[in-house]
Coordinates of C-alpha atoms in Angstrom, one line a residue:
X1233 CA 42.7 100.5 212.6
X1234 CA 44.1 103.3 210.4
X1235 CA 41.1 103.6 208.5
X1236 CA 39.2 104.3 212.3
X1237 CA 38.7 108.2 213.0
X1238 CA 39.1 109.4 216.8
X1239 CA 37.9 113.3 217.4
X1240 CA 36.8 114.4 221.1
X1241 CA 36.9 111.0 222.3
X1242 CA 34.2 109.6 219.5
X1243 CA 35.2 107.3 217.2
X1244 CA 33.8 106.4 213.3
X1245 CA 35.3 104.7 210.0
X1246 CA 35.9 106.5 207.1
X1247 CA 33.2 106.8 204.4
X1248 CA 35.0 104.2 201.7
X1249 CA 35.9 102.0 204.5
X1250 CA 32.0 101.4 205.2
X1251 CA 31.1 100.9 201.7
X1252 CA 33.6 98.2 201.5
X1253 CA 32.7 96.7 204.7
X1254 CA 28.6 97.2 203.3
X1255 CA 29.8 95.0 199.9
X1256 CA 31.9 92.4 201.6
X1257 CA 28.4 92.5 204.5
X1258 CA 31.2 92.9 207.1
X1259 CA 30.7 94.8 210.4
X1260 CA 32.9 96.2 212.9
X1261 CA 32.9 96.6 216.4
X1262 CA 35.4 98.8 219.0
X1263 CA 35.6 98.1 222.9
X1264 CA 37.1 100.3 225.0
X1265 CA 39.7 99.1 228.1
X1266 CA 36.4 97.8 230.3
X1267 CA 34.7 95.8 227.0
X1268 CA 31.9 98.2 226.4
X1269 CA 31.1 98.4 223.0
X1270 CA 31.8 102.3 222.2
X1271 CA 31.3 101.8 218.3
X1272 CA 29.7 99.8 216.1
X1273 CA 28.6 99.9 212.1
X1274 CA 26.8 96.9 210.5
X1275 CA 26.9 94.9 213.3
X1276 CA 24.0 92.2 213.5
X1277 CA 21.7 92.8 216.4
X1278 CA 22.6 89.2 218.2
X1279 CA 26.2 90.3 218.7
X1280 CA 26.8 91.2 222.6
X1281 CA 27.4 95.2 223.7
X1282 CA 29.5 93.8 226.5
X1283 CA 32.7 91.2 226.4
X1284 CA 34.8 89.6 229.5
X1285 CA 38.2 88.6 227.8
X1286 CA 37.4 85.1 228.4
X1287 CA 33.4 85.6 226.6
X1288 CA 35.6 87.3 223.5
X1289 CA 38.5 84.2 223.2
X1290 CA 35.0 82.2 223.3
X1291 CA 33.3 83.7 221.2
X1292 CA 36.2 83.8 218.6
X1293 CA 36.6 80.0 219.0
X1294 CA 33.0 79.1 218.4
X1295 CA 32.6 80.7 214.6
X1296 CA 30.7 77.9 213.7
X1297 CA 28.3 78.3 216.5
X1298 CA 27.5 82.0 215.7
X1299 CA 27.8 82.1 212.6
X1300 CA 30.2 84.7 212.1
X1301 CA 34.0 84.8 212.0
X1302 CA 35.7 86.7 214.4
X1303 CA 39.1 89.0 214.0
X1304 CA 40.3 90.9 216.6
X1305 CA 43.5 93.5 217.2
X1306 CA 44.2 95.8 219.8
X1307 CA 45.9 99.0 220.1
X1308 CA 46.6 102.4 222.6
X1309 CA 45.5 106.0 221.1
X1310 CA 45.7 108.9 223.1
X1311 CA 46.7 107.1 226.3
X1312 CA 43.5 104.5 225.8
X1313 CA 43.6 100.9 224.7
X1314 CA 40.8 99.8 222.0
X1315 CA 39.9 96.5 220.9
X1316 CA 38.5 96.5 217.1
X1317 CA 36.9 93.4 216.4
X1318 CA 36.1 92.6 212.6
X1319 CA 33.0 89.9 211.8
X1320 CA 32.2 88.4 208.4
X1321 CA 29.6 85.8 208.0
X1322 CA 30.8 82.1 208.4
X1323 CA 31.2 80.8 205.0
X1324 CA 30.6 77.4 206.3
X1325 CA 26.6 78.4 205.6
X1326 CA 27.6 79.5 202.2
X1327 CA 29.5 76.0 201.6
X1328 CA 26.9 73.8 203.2
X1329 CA 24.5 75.7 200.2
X1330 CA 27.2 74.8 197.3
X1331 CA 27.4 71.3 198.5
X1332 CA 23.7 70.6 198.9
X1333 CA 23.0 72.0 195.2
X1334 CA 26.5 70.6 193.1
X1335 CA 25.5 68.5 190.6
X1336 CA 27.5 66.6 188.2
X1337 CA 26.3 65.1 185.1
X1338 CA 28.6 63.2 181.7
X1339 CA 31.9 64.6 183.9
X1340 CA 30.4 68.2 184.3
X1341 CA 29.8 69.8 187.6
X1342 CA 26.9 72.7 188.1
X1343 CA 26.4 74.9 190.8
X1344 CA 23.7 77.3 190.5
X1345 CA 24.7 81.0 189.9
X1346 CA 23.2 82.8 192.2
X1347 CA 25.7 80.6 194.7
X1348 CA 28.8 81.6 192.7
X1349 CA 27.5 85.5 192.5
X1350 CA 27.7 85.1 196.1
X1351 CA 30.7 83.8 196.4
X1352 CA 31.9 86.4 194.1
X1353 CA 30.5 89.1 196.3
X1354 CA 32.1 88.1 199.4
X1355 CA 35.4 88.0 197.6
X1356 CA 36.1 84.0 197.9
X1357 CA 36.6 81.0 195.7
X1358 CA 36.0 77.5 195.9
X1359 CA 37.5 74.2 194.9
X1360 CA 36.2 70.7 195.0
X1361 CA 38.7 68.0 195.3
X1362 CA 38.2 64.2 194.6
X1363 CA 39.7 61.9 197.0
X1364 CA 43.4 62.1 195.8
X1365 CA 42.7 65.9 196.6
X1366 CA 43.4 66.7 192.8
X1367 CA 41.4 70.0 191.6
X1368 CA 38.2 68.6 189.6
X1369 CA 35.8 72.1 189.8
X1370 CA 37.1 75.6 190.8
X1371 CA 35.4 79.1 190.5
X1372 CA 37.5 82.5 191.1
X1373 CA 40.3 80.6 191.4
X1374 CA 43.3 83.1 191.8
X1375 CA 46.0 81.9 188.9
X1376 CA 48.9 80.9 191.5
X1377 CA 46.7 79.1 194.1
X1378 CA 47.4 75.1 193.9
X1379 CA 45.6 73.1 192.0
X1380 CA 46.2 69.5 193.9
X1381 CA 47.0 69.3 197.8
X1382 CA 49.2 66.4 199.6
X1383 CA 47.6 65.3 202.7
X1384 CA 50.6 66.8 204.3
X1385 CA 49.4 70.1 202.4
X1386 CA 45.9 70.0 203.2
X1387 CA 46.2 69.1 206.5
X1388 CA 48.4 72.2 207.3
X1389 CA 46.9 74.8 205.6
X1390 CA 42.7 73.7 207.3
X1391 CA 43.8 74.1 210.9
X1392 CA 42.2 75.3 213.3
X1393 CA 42.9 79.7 212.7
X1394 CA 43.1 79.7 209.0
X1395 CA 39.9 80.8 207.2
X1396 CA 40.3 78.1 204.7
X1397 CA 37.2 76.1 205.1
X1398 CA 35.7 72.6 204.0
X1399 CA 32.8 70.2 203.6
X1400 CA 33.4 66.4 202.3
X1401 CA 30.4 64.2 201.1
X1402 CA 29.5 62.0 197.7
X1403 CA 29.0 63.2 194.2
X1404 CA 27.9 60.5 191.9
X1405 CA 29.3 58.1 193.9
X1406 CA 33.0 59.8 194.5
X1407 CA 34.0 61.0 197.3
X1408 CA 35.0 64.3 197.2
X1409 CA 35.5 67.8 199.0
X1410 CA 34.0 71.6 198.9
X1411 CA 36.5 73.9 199.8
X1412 CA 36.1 77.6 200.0
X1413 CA 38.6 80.3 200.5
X1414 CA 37.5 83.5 201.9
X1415 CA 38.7 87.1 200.9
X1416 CA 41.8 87.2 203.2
X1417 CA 41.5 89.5 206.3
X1418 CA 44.6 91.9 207.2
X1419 CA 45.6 91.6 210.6
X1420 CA 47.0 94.0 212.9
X1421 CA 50.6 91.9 212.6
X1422 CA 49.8 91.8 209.0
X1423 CA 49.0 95.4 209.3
X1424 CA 52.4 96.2 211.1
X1425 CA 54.4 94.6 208.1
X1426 CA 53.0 96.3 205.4
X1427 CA 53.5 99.3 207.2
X1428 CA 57.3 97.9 208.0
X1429 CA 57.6 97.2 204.1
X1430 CA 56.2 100.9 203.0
X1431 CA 58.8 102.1 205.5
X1432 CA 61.5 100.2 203.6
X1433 CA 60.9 101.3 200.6
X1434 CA 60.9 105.3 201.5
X1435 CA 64.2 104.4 203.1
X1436 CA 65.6 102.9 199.9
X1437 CA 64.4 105.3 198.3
X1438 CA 65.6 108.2 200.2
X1439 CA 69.0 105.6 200.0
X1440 CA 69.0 106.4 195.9
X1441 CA 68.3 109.6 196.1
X1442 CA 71.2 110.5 198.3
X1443 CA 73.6 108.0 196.4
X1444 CA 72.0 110.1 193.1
X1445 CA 72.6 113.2 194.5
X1446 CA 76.0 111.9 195.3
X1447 CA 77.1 110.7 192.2
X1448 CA 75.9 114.0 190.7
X1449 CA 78.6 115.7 193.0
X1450 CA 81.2 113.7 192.2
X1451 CA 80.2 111.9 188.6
X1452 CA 83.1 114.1 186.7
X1453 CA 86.0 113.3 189.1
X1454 CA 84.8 109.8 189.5
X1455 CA 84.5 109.5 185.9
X1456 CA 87.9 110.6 184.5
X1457 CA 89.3 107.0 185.4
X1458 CA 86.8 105.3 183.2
X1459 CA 87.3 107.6 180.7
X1460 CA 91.3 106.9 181.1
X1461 CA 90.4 103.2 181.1
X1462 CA 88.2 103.4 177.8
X1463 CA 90.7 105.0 175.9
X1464 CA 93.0 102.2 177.0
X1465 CA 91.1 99.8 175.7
X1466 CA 90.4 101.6 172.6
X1467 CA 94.2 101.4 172.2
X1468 CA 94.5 97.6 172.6
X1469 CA 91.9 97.3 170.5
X1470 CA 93.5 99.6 167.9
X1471 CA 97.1 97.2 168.3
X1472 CA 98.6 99.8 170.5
X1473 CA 99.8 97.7 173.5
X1474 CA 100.7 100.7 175.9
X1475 CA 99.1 102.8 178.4
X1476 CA 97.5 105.9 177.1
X1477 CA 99.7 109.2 177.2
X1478 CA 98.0 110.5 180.0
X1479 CA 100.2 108.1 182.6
X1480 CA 100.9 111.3 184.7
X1481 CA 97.2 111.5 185.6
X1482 CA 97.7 107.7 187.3
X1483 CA 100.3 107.8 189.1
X1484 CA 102.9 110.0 190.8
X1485 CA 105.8 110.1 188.8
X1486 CA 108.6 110.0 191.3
X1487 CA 106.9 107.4 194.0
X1488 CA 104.7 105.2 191.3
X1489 CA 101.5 105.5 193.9
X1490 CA 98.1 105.7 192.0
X1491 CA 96.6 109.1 192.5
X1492 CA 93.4 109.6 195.1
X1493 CA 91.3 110.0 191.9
X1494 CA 92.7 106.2 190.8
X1495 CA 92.9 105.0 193.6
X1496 CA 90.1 102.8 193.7
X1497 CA 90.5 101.2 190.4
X1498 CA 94.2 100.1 191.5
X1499 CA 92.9 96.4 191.0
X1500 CA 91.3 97.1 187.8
X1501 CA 94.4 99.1 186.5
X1502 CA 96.7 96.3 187.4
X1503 CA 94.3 93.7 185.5
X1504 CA 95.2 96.1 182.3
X1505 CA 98.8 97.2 182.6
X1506 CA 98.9 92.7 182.9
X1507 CA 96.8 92.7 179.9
X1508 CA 98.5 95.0 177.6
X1509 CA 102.1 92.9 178.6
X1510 CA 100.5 89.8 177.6
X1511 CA 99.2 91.0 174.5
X1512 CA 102.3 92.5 173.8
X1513 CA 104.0 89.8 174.4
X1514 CA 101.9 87.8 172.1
X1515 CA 102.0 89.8 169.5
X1516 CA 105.7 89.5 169.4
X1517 CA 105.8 86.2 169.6
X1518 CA 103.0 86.1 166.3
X1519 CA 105.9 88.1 164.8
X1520 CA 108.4 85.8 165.4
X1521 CA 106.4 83.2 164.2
X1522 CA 105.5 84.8 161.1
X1523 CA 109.3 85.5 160.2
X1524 CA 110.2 82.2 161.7
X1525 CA 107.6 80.8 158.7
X1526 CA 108.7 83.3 156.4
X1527 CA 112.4 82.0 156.6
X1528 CA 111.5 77.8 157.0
X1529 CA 109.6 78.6 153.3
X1530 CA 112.5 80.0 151.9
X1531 CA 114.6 77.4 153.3
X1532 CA 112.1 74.5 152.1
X1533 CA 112.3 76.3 148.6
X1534 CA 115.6 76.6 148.7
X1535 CA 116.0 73.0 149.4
X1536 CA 113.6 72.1 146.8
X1537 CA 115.3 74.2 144.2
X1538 CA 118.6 73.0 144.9
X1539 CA 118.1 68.9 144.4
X1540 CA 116.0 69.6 141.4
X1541 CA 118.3 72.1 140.0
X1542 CA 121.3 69.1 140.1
X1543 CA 118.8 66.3 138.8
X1544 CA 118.0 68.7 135.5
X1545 CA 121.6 69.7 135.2
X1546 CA 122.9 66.3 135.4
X1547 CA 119.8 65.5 132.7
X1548 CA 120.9 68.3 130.2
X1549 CA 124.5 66.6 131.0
X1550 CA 123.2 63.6 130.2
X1551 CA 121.2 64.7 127.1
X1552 CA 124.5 66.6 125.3
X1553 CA 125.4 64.5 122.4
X1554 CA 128.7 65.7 122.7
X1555 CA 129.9 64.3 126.1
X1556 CA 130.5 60.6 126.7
X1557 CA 129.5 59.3 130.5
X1558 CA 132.2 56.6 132.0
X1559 CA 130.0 53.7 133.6
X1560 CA 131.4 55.2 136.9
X1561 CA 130.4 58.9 136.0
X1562 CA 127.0 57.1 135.2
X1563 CA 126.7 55.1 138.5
X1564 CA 127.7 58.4 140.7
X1565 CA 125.5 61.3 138.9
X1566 CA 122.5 58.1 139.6
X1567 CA 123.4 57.8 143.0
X1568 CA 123.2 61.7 143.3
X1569 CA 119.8 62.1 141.9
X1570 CA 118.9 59.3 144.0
X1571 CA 119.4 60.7 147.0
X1572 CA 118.3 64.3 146.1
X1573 CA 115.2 62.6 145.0
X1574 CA 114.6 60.9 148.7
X1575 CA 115.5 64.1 149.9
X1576 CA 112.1 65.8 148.1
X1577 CA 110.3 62.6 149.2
X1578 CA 111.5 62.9 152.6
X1579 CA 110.5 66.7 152.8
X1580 CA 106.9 66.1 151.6
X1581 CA 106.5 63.1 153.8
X1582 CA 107.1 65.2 156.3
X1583 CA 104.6 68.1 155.4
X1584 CA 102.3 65.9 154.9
X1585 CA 102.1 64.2 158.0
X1586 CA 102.4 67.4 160.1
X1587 CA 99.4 68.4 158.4
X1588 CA 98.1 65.6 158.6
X1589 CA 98.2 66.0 163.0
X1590 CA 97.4 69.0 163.1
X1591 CA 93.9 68.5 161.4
X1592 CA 93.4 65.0 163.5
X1593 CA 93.5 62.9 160.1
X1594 CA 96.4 60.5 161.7
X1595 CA 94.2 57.8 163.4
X1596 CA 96.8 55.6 165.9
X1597 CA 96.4 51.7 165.9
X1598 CA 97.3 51.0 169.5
X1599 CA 98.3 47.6 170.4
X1600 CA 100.5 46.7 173.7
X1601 CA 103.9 46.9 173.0
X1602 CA 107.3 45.5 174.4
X1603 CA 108.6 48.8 175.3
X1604 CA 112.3 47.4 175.8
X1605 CA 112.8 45.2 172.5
X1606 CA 110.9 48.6 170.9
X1607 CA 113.5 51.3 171.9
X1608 CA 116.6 48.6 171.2
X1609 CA 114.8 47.6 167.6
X1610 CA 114.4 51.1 166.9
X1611 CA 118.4 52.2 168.3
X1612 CA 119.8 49.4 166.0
X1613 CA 117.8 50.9 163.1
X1614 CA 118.8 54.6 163.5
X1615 CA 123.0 53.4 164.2
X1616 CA 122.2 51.3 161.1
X1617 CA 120.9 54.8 159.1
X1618 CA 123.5 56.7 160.7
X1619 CA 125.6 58.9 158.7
X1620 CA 128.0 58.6 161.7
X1621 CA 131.1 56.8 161.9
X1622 CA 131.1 54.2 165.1
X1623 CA 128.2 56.4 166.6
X1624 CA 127.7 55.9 170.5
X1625 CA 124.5 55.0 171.7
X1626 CA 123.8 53.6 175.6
X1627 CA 120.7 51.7 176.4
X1628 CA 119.7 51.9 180.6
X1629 CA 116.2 49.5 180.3
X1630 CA 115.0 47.7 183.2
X1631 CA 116.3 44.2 183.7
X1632 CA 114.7 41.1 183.9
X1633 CA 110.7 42.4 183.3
X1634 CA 108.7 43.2 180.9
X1635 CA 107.5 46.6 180.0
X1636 CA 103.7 46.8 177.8
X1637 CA 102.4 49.4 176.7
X1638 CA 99.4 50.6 174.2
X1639 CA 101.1 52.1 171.6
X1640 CA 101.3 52.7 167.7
X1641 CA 104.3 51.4 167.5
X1642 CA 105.0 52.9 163.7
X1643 CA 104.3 56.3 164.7
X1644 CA 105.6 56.2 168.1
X1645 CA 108.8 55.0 166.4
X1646 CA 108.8 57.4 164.0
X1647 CA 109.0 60.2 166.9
X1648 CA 111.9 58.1 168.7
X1649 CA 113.8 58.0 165.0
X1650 CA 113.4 61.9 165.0
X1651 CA 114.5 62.3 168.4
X1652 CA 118.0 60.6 167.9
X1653 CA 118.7 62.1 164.7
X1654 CA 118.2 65.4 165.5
X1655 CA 120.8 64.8 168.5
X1656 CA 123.3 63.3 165.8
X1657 CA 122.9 65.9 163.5
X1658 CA 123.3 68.5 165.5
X1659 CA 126.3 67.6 167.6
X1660 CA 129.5 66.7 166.9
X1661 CA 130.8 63.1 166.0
X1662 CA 131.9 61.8 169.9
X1663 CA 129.0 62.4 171.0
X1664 CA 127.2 60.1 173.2
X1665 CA 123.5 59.5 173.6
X1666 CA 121.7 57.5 176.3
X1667 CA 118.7 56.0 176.2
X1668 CA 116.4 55.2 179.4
X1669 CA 113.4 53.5 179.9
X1670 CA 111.8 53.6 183.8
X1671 CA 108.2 52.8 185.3
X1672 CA 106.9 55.5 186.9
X1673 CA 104.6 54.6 190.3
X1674 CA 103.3 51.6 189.5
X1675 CA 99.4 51.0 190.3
X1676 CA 97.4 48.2 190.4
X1677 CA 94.3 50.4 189.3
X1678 CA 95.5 50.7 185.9
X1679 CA 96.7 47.9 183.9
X1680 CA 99.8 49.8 182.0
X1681 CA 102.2 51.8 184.3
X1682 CA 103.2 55.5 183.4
X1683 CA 106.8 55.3 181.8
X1684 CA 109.4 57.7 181.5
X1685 CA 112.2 57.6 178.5
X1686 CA 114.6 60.0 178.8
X1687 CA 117.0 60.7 175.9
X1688 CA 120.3 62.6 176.9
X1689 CA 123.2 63.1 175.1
X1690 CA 127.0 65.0 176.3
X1691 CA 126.8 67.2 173.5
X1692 CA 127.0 71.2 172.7
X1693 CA 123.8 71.8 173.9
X1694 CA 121.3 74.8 173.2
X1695 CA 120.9 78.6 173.7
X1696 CA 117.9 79.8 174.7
X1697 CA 116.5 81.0 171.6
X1698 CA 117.0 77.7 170.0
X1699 CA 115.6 75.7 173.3
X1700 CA 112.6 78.0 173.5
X1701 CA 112.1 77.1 169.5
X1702 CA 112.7 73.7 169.5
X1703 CA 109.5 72.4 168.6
X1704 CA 108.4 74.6 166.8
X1705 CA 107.0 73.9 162.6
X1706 CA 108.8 76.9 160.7
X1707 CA 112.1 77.1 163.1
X1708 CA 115.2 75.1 161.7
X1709 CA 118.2 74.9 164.5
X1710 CA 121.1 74.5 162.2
X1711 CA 125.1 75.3 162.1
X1712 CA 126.1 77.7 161.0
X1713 CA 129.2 76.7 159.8
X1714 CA 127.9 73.4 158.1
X1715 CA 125.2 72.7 155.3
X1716 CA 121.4 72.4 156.6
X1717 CA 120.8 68.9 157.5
X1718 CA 116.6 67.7 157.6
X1719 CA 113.4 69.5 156.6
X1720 CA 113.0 71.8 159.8
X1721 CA 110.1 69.4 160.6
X1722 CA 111.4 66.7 162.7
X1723 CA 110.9 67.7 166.0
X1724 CA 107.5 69.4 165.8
X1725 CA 106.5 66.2 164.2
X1726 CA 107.8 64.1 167.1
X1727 CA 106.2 66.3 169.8
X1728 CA 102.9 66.4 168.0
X1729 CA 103.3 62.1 167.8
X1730 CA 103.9 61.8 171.3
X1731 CA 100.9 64.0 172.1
X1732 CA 98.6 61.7 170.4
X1733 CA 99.6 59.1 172.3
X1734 CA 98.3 61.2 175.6
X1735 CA 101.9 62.1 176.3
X1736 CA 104.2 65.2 177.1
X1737 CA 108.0 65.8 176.2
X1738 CA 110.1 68.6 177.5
X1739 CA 113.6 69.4 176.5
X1740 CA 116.0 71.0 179.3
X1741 CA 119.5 72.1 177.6
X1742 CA 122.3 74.7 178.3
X1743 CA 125.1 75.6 175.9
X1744 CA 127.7 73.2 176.0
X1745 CA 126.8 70.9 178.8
X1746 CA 124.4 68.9 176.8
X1747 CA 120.7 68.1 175.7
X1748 CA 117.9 66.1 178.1
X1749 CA 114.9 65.0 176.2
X1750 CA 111.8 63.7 178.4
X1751 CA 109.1 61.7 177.5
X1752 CA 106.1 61.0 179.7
X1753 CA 103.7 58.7 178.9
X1754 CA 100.3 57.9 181.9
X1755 CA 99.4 55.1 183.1
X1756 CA 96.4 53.3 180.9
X1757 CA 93.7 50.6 181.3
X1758 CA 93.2 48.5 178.1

């Protein structure tokens, strides 16, 4: 329709539109309100002057008939209504051609060029499908068309309106179908949308160009926050964890309100001032742990020094010709080395197997356990080993059942063993300690209960620094008005062993009220 020319009441297509129409050998015709044909071009001479609406709905549905496909759209100029109808030869002529002369020899189809020039002329492409409709000959075949059609598929897209047409027959003894797509025709409705579409684009376009011309107007005063923001981040990335001098330009100094220019990056400020917190706060922490290292290595040389300084003195001792050792002089300086030696054994166990954890070389041998005779086994052993005089230890266990669980018991010990000495060490001789051993929601889905074992003693308890350090490899919680006691490896080593076994501990404490050790340990099939 837009390509249609109205001046003075006479109508005509433009010149390119007729050679197209002339190389696709279309034709066009134009009624006016009563049917009267008022302009044609390329119209065959069979085609009627004159059309009734019902004679035009007929003719339409009866392509096959005439020979001719029929398009038709309707629209008011200038206070008139005209009907354009657009013709093309039926292509079923054109297909019956292709089928008549499609040969197939040793799995090659033919068709005979001057069909497919055709075909080419008019725009189209064909297909012929066997009889799972699979693609087994195409020419022109646009490259996102399908090559294989369901029934589903096929049935859809060949009724009655669509221009795709088809022919089915034998071809060496297959049955198989023709099918031939016309060059698509643009409706008025098809028409109308691409107009639509070319009127949403100039509206997103004149969209950016406002929002350019926009940003133009404001692009410094918006920009000044992200300039702000970068060099905050250049900061944090330089190990400066504060906001950039420029704080005044953010907020108001006596209210604390972000400024109109900020305003909008409140969120995004926030997310930073919580960043540059935690980093800080990080980075203290790495301090800490750093000087916390720094001191535990000069501890752990000290202790090292010390024992092997007294085992060469004694040895020099020992060595002078000019001193004679009493059998009892001899049997104490022995006992001395003896234990300075276990000492240096006991500190590089104990490096070791932190180590050891931490770089998952500690494989556990997990067996089911009886919890109960485990914790009393292991509470005999450590009042046996204790330094202590008539140490006092409570056991609460649950009475008459059994408590299994998978566990390496030798490891698991070993984090029970450090448990109870640090609380003897580290507290004064009255102290008590309870043990306590309770099944935590018992479920028949799993086929070992979660367990709880709490270790508590009445003791002096912990400050925060210490409680907040506890665990920790290079921190060493000692008296200070006694000589250091263990290798400052203990209870790291314990919380690490209780880990592997797919449990947690936590330590709650206050300064002379006492110590609560928890250990949690899930429930477990076998």
């Amino acid at each position: 329709m837009s390509a249609t020319k109205i001046n003075e009441g006479k109508l005509d297509l433009n010149p390119q539109m007729k050679r197209q129409m002339t190389q696709r050998d279309e034709w066009v015709q134009i009624l006016d309100e009563s049917g009267r044909e008022v302009f044609r071009y390329n119209t065959p001479n069979g085609i009627p002057h004159v059309f009734s609406p019902s004679e035009l709905v007929l003719y339409k549905q009866h392509v096959e008939q005439v020979g001719t496909d029929i398009h038709t759209w309707y629209q008011t100029v200038n206070g008139k209504e005209y009907t354009w109808i657009l013709g093309r030869k039926n292509p079923y002529a054109l297909l019956q051609q292709i089928k008549r002369q499609t040969r197939s020899k040793d799995g090659y189809i033919f068709i005979p060029p001057r069909l497919l020039s055709e075909v080419r002329q008019r725009g189209g492409w064909i297909q012929i499908l066997d009889h799972q409709g699979k693609e087994i000959y195409q020419y022109a075949r646009p490259q996102d068309a399908k090559k294989r059609y369901s029934l589903g598929e096929f049935a859809r897209i060949s009724q009655r309106g669509s221009s795709f047409r088809f022919l089915t027959g034998e071809l060496q003894g297959q049955h198989v179908t023709w099918v031939y797509h016309p060059a698509e025709v643009e409706s008025g409705e098809e028409r109308t949308e691409s107009i639509n579409r070319l009127f949403f684009f100039c509206a997103v376009l004149s969209a950016v160009g406002i929002f350019a011309l926009f940003a133009y107007r404001f692009g410094k005063r918006l920009g000044e926050p992200l300039l702000f923001m970068m060099d905050w981040l250049r900061n944090l990335s330089n190990g400066v964890y504060r906001m950039p001098s420029r704080q005044s330009d953010v907020k108001f100094p006596h209210s604390g309100k972000s400024k109109k220019t900020f305003a909008l990056y409140q969120e995004v400020i926030q997310a930073l001032e919580q960043l540059t917190d935690r980093l800080k706060e990080v980075e203290e922490k790495r301090k800490q742990l750093e000087q916390s290292r720094e001191e535990w290595l000069a501890g752990v040389t000290h202790d090292l020094k010390t024992p092997l300084s007294a085992i060469k003195g004694y040895a020099d001792l020992y060595m002078s010709p000019g001193y004679q050792w009493s059998e009892q002089e001899m049997e104490d300086y022995l006992q001395l080395v003896v234990r300075k030696t276990e000492y240096i054994q006991q500190l590089i166990d104990d490096m070791s197997l932190t180590f050891r954890i931490k770089n998952h070389a500690l494989p556990l041998q997990l067996t089911a356990c009886d919890m109960k005779e485990m914790i009393r086994l292991t509470a005999a052993e450590v009042i046996s080993e204790s330094c202590v005089e008539n140490p006092l230890i409570r056991l609460d266990l649950p009475a008459d059942t059994t408590v299994m669980y998978p566990i390496d018991a030798k490891w698991f010990k070993r984090a029970l063993v450090n448990l109870l000495m640090n609380a003897w060490i580290h507290n004064p001789p009255d102290t008590e300690i309870t043990i306590q051993l309770e099944i935590e929601k018992p479920s028949i889905q799993h086929d070992y209960p979660a367990l709880r074992i709490v270790i508590a003693d009445n003791g002096k308890g912990m400050d925060e620094k210490t409680l907040a350090s506890l665990f920790d490899r290079y921190y060493r919680g000692t008296d200070t008005d006694g000589p250091p006691n263990g290798t400052g490896l203990g209870m790291a080593i314990a919380k690490q062993l209780i880990e592997l076994h797919h449990g947690n501990i936590s330590v709650s404490s206050k300064l002379h009220h006492g110590t609560t050790i928890t250990i949690r340990l899930p429930a477990r099939n076998k």
